[in-house]
Coordinates of C-alpha atoms in Angstrom, one line a residue:
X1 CA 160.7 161.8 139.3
X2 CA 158.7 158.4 138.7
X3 CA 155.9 158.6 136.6
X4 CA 153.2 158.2 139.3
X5 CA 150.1 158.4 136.4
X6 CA 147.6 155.6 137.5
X7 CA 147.9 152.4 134.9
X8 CA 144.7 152.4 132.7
X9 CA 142.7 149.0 133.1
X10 CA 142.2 147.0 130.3
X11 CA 140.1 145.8 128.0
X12 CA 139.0 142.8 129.9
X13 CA 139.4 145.0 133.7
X14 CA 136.9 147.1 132.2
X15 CA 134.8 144.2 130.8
X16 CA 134.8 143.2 134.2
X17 CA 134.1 146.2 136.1
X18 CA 137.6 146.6 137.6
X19 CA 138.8 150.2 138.4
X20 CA 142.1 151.5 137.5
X21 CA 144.5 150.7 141.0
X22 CA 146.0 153.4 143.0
X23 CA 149.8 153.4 142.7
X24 CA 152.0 152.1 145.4
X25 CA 153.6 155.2 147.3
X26 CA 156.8 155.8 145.2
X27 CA 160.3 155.3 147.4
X28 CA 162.2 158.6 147.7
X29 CA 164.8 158.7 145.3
X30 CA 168.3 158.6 146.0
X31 CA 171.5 159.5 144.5
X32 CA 174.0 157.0 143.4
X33 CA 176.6 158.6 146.2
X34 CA 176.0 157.1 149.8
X35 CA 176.7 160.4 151.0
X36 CA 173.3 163.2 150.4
X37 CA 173.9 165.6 148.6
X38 CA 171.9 169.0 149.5
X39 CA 169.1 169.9 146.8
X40 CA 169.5 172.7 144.5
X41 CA 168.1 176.1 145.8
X42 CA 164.6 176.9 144.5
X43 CA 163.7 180.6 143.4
X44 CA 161.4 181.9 145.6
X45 CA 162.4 180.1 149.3
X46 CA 164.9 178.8 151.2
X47 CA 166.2 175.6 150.7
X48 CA 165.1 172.5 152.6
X49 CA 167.6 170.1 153.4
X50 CA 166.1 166.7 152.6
X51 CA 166.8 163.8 155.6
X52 CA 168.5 161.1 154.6
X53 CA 166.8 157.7 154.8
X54 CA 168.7 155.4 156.8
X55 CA 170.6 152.3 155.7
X56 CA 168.0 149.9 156.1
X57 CA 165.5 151.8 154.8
X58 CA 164.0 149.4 152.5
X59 CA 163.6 147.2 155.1
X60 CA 161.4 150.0 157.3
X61 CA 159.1 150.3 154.5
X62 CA 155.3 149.5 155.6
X63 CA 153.5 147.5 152.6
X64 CA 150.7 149.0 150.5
X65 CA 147.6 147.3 151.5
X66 CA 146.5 145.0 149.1
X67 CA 143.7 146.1 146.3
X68 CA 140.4 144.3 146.2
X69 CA 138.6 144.8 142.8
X70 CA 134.8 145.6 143.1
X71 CA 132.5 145.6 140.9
X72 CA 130.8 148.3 138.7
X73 CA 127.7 150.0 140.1
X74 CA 126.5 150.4 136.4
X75 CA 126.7 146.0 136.1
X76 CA 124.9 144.1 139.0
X77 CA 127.5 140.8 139.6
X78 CA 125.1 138.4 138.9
X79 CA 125.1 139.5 135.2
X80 CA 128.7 139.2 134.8
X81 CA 129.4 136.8 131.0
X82 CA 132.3 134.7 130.0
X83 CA 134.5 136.5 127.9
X84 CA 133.4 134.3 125.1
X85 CA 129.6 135.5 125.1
X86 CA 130.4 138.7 125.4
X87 CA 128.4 141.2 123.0
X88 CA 125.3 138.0 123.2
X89 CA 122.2 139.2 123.5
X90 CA 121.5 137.1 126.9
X91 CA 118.3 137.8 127.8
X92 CA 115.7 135.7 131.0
X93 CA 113.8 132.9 129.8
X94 CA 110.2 132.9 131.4
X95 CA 109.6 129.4 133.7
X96 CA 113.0 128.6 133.0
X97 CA 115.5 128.6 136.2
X98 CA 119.1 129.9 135.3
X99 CA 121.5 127.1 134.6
X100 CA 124.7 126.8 137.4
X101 CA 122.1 127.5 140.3
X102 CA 122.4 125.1 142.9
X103 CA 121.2 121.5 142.7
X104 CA 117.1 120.9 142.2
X105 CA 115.4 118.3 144.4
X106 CA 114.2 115.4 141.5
X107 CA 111.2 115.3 140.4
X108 CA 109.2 112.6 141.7
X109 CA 108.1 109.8 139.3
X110 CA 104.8 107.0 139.8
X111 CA 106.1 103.8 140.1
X112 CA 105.5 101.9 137.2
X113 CA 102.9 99.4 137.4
X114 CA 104.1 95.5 136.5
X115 CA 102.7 94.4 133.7
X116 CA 100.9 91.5 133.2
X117 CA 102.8 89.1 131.5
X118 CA 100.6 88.0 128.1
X119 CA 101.2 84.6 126.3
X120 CA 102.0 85.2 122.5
X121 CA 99.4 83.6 120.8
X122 CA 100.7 81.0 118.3
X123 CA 100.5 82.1 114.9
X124 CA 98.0 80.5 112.6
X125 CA 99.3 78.6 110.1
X126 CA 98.7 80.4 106.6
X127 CA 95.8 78.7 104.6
X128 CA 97.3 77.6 101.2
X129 CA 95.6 79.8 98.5
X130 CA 93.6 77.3 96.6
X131 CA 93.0 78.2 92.7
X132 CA 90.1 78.4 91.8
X133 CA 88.4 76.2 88.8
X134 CA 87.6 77.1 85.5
X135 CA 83.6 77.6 86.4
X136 CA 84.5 79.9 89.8
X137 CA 86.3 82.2 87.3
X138 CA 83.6 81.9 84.8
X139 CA 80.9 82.9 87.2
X140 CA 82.6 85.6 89.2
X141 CA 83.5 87.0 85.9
X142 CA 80.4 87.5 84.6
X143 CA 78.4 88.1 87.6
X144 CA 78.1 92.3 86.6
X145 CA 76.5 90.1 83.6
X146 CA 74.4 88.0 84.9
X147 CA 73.3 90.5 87.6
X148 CA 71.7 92.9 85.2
X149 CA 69.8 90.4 83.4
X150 CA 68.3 88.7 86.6
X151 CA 67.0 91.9 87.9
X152 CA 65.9 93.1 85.0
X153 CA 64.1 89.6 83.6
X154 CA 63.2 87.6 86.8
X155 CA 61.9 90.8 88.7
X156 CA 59.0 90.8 86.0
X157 CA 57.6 87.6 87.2
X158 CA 57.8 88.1 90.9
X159 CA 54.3 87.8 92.2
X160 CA 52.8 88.4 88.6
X161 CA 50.6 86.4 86.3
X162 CA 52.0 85.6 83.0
X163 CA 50.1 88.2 80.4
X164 CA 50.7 89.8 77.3
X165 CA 52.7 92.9 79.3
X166 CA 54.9 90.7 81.0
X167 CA 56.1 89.1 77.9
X168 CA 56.3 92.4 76.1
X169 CA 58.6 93.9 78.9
X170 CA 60.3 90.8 79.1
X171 CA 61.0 90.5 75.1
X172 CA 62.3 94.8 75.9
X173 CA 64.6 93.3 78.7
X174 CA 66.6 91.0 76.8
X175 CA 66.9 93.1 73.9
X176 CA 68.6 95.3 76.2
X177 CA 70.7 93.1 77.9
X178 CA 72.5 92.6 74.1
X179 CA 71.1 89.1 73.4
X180 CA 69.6 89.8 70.0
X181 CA 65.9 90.5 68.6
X182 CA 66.0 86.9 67.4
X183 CA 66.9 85.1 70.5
X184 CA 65.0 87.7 72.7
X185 CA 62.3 86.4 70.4
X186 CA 62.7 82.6 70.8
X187 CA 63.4 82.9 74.5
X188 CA 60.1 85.0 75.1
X189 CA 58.1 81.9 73.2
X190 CA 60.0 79.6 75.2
X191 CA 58.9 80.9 78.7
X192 CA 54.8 81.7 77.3
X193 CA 54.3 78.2 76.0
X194 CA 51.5 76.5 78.0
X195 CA 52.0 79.0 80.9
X196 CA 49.8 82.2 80.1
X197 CA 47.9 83.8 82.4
X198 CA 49.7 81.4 85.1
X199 CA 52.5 82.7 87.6
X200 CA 55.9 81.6 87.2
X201 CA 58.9 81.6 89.7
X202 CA 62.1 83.6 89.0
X203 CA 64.2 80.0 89.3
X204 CA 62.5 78.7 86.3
X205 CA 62.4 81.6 84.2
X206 CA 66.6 81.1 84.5
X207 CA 66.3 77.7 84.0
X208 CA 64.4 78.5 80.5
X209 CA 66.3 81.4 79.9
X210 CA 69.7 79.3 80.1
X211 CA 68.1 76.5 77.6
X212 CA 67.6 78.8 74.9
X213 CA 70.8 80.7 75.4
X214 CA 72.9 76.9 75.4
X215 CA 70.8 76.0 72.2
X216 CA 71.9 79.3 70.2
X217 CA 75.3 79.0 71.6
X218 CA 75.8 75.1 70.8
X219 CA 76.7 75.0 67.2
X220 CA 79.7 77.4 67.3
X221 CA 81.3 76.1 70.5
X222 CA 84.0 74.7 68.7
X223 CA 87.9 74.4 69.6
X224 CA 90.6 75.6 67.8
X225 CA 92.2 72.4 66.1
X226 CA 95.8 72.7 65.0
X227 CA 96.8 70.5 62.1
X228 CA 100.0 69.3 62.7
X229 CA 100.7 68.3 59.2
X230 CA 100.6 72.1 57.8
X231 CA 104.0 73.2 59.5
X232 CA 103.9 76.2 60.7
X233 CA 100.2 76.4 61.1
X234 CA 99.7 80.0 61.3
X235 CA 97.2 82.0 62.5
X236 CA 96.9 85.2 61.9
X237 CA 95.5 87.9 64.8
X238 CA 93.4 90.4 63.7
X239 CA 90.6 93.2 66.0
X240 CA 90.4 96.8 66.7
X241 CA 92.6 98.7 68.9
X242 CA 92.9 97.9 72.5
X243 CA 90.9 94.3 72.3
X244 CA 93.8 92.7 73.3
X245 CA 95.3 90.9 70.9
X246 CA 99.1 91.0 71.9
X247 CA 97.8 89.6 75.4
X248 CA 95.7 86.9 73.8
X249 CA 98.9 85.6 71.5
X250 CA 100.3 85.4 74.5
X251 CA 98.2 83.0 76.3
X252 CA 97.5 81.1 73.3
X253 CA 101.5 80.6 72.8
X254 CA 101.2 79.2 76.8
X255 CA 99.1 77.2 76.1
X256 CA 100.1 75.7 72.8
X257 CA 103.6 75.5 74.3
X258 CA 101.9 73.0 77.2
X259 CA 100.7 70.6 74.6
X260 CA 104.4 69.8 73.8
X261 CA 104.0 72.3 70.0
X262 CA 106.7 74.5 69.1
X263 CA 106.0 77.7 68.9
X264 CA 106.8 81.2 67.0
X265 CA 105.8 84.6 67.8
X266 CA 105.3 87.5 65.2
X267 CA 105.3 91.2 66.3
X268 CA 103.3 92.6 63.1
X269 CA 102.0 95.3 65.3
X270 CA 105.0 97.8 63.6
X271 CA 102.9 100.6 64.3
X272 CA 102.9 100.3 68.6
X273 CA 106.5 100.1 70.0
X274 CA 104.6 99.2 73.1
X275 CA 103.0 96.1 71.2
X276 CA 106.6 94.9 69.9
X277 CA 108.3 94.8 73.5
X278 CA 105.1 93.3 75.0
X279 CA 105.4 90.0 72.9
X280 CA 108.8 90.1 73.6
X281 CA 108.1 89.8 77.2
X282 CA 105.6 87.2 76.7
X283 CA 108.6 85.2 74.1
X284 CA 110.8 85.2 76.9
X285 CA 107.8 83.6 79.2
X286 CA 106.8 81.0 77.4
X287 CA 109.6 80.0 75.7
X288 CA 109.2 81.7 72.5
X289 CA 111.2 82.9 69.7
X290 CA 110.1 86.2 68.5
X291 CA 110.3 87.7 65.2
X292 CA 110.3 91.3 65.2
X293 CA 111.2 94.5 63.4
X294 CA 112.1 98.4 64.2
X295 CA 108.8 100.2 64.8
X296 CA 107.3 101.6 61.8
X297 CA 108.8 98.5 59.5
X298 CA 106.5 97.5 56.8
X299 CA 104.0 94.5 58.8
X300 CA 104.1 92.3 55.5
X301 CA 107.6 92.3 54.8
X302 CA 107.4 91.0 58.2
X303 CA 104.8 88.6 58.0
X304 CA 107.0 86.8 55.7
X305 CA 110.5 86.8 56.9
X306 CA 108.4 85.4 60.3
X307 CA 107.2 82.4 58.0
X308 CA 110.7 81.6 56.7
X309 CA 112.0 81.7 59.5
X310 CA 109.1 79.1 61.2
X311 CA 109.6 77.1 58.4
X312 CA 113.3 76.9 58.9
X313 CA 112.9 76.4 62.8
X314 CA 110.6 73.7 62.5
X315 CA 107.5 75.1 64.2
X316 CA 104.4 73.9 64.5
X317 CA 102.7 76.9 65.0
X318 CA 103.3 80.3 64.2
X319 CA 101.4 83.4 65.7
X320 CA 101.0 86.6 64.0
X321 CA 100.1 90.2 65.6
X322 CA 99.0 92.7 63.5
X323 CA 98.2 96.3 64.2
X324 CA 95.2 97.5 66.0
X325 CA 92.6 99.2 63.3
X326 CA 89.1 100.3 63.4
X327 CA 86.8 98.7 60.8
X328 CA 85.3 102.2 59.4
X329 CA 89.3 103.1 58.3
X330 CA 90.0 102.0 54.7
X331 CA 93.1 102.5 54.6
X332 CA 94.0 100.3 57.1
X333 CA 92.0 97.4 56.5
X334 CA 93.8 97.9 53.1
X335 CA 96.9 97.4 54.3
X336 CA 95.4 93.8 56.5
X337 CA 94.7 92.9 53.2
X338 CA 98.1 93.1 52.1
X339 CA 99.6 91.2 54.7
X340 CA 97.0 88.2 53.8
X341 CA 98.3 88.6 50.3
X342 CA 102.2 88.5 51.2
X343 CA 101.1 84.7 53.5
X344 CA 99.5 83.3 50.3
X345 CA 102.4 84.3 48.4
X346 CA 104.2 82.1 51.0
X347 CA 101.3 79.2 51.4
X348 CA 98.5 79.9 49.3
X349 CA 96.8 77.5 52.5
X350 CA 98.1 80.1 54.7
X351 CA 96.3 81.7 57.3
X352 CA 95.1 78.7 58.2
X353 CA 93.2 80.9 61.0
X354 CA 91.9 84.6 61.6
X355 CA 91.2 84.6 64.5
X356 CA 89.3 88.2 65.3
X357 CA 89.7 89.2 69.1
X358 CA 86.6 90.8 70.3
X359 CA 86.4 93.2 73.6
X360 CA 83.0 92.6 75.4
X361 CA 82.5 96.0 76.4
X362 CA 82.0 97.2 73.1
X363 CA 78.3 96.2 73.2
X364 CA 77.0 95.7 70.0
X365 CA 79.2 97.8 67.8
X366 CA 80.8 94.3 68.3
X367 CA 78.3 93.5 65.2
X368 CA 80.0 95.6 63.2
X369 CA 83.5 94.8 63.8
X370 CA 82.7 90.9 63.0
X371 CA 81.1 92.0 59.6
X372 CA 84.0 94.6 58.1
X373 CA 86.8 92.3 59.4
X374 CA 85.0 89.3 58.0
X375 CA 85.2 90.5 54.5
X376 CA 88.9 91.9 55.1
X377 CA 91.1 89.3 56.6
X378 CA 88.2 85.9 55.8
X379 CA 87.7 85.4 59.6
X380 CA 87.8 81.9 60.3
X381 CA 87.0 82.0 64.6
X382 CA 86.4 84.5 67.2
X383 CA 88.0 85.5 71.2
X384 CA 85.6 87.1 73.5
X385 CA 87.8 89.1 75.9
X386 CA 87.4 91.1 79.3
X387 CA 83.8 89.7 80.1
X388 CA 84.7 90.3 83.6
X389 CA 85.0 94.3 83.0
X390 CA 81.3 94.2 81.3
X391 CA 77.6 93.8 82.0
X392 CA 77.6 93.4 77.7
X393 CA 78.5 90.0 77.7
X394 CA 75.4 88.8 76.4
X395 CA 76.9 90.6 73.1
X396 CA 78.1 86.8 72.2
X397 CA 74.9 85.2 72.1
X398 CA 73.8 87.7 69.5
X399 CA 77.1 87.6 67.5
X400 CA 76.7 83.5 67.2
X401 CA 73.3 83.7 66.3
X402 CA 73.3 86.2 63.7
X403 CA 76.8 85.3 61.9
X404 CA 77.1 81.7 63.2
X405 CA 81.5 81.9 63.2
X406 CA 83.2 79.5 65.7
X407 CA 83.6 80.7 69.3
X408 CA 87.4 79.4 70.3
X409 CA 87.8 81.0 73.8
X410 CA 86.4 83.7 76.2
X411 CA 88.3 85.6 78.4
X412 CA 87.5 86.4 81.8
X413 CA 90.4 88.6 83.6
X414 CA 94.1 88.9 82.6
X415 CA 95.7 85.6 84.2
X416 CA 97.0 83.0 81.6
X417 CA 94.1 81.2 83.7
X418 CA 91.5 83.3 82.7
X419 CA 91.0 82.2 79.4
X420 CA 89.5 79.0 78.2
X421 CA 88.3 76.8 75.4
X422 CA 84.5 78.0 74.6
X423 CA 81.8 75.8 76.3
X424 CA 78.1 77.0 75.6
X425 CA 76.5 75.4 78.5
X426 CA 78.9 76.7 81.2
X427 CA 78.4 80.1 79.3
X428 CA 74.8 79.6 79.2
X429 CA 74.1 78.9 83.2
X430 CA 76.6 81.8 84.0
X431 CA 74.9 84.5 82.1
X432 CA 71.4 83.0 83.3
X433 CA 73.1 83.0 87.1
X434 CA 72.7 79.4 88.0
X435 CA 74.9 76.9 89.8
X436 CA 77.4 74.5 88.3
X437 CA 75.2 71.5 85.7
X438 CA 76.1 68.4 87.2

């Protein structure tokens, strides 16, 4: 007998939904022989002879009607998946239509307004930067300077009668503003003579106040003046730490290297690695060969392999750095000593100038710096630097009157620009905030 056990679905039928079809009604079976052969009695009943189907049989057969597959009731049809999702968790999102629905009517969009058509406006030709002159720096250098002392000078005498109070809180005001007792003293006379108990504008009490200031300042506005028959003339950088010494070599080398002199750099400042690298930058600037040694390398030793070498090259001029020091540290002002006694082993001339660099924020323990450095290393000239960062820099009219040492240059900012030869009455008009002397 045929095996007439329904086929079981598979894994994808039952994926699907499909039920297990019904079998096709088996043919009767028939034995090889044409001729039928009677079935073996059964115990239990007659025998039933079987008909035998006729010879075209096969061709009487009626078809099966076809199978249509349906669905699961447990699984609605419009949940069927792709076999590939199968087992994802596909789950409605809210506002969102189903995707595969049937086409959606566009959304309708505004028309886009034309727009105006603009002109580009031409493009203004860019203004050459013009540099500014020596006396534009000057002024807008010191103007946190000359600010403090016009407010706290000139605002005594507005609408006020020239008395013994004024003058006393006027003598208080430059005191404070780092002029010195002795020129606070001078300038106080200055404005009292033949005008007490009279009322005095704010214009001429600057106008007096820069007189005096150009009159202390006069005698030690002096240039540095390179004698071209001492070769190398050296000059020898001395000041505390952070005054700006390495920066002020170079500049001076700039500018020494514009008046057609041959120039040599010295990195004495063994103990700052930061210092050696820094003239190096400022060697390859300018144009100048520097002589330098590991840090930590003994500054004299230095000093004078930097002279041989000068004198060998032919230099005119020959810049030394030293190390930054503080002037209450014996030890080091020791060793700057030293180093002046290794260049007079060399020259016994030699430095031909110390120049001490001097930072204008340092108010008057500038006073003491000039004095300790002065007996150390013979100072021969000072540098005012970074006026521009101060409201101190009437430090330098105190400093020339009580020591009376040559003022070289003052500094106002960190261009090569911004620092100049020393001229009192510029220096004088600018601290006392007046306009350009014609």
């Amino acid at each position: 007998m045929a095996d007439t056990k329904p086929d079981k679905p598979g894994f994808l039928s039952r994926l699907f939904g499909r039920k297990a079809e019904a079998p096709a009604p088996a043919a009767p079976e028939t034995p090889p022989s044409e001729t039928p052969q009677p079935e073996t009695p059964q115990a239990g009943g007659s025998p039933e002879a079987m008909p035998s189907p006729p010879a075209n049989a096969a061709d009487d057969l009626i078809p099966a009607p076809s199978t249509v597959t349906q669905a699961s009731p447990d699984i609605p049809v419009e949940e069927k998946v792709a076999p590939e999702l199968a087992g994802a968790d596909l789950q409605p999102v809210e506002g969102r239509e189903p995707e595969g629905g049937g086409p959606t009517e566009p959304m309708p969009r505004p028309a886009p307004e034309p727009m105006a058509e603009v002109a580009p406006e031409p493009e203004a030709p860019a203004a050459p930067t013009e540099k500014q002159s020596w006396w534009q720096r000057l002024t807008h250098g010191m103007r946190r300077t000359s600010s403090s002392l016009s407010e706290s000078v000139t605002g005594l005498f507005t609408k006020r009668k020239l008395d013994a109070a004024t003058l006393e809180e006027l003598e208080d005001a430059l005191v404070q503003a780092d002029l010195g007792v002795e020129t606070a003293l001078r300038i106080t006379e200055a404005i009292s003579a033949g005008r007490y108990d009279k009322e005095i504008s704010p214009q001429e009490v600057k106008t007096i106040l820069a007189g005096e200031v150009e009159k202390t300042l006069q005698p030690v506005a002096q240039p540095l003046a390179i004698d071209r028959s001492r070769k190398p003339f050296v000059i020898l950088m001395v000041g505390v730490n952070g005054a700006g010494k390495t920066t002020t070599i170079g500049k001076l080398s700039q500018k020494f290297r514009a008046q057609g002199l041959k120039v040599m750099l010295a990195a004495g400042d063994t103990f700052r690695a930061a210092a050696i690298e820094q003239l190096k930058v400022w060697g390859e600037r300018v144009g100048a060969p520097v002589i330098a040694r590991a840090q930590g390398s003994d500054a004299a030793g230095l000093a004078y392999d930097a002279l041989e070498a000068a004198r060998e090259e032919g230099s005119d001029v020959l810049l030394i750095d030293t190390a930054g020091r503080l002037q209450n540290k014996a030890g080091l002002m020791a060793e700057l000593e030293k180093i002046v006694r290794v260049i007079r082993k060399f020259d016994e001339n030699a430095p031909h100038a110390t120049l001490l660099v001097l930072d204008a924020t340092v108010g008057q323990n500038a006073v003491s710096q000039v004095e300790l450095f002065r007996k150390t290393a013979d100072v021969t000239g000072l540098v005012m630097t970074k006026l521009d960062g101060t409201a101190r820099g009437g430090i330098l009219v105190a400093l020339a009157a009580k020591f009376g040492l040559p003022v070289h240059f003052i500094g106002v900012g960190e261009g090569v620009d911004d620092l100049e030869p020393f001229a009192a009455k510029d220096f004088a008009r600018a601290i006392a905030g007046l306009d350009e002397a014609a």
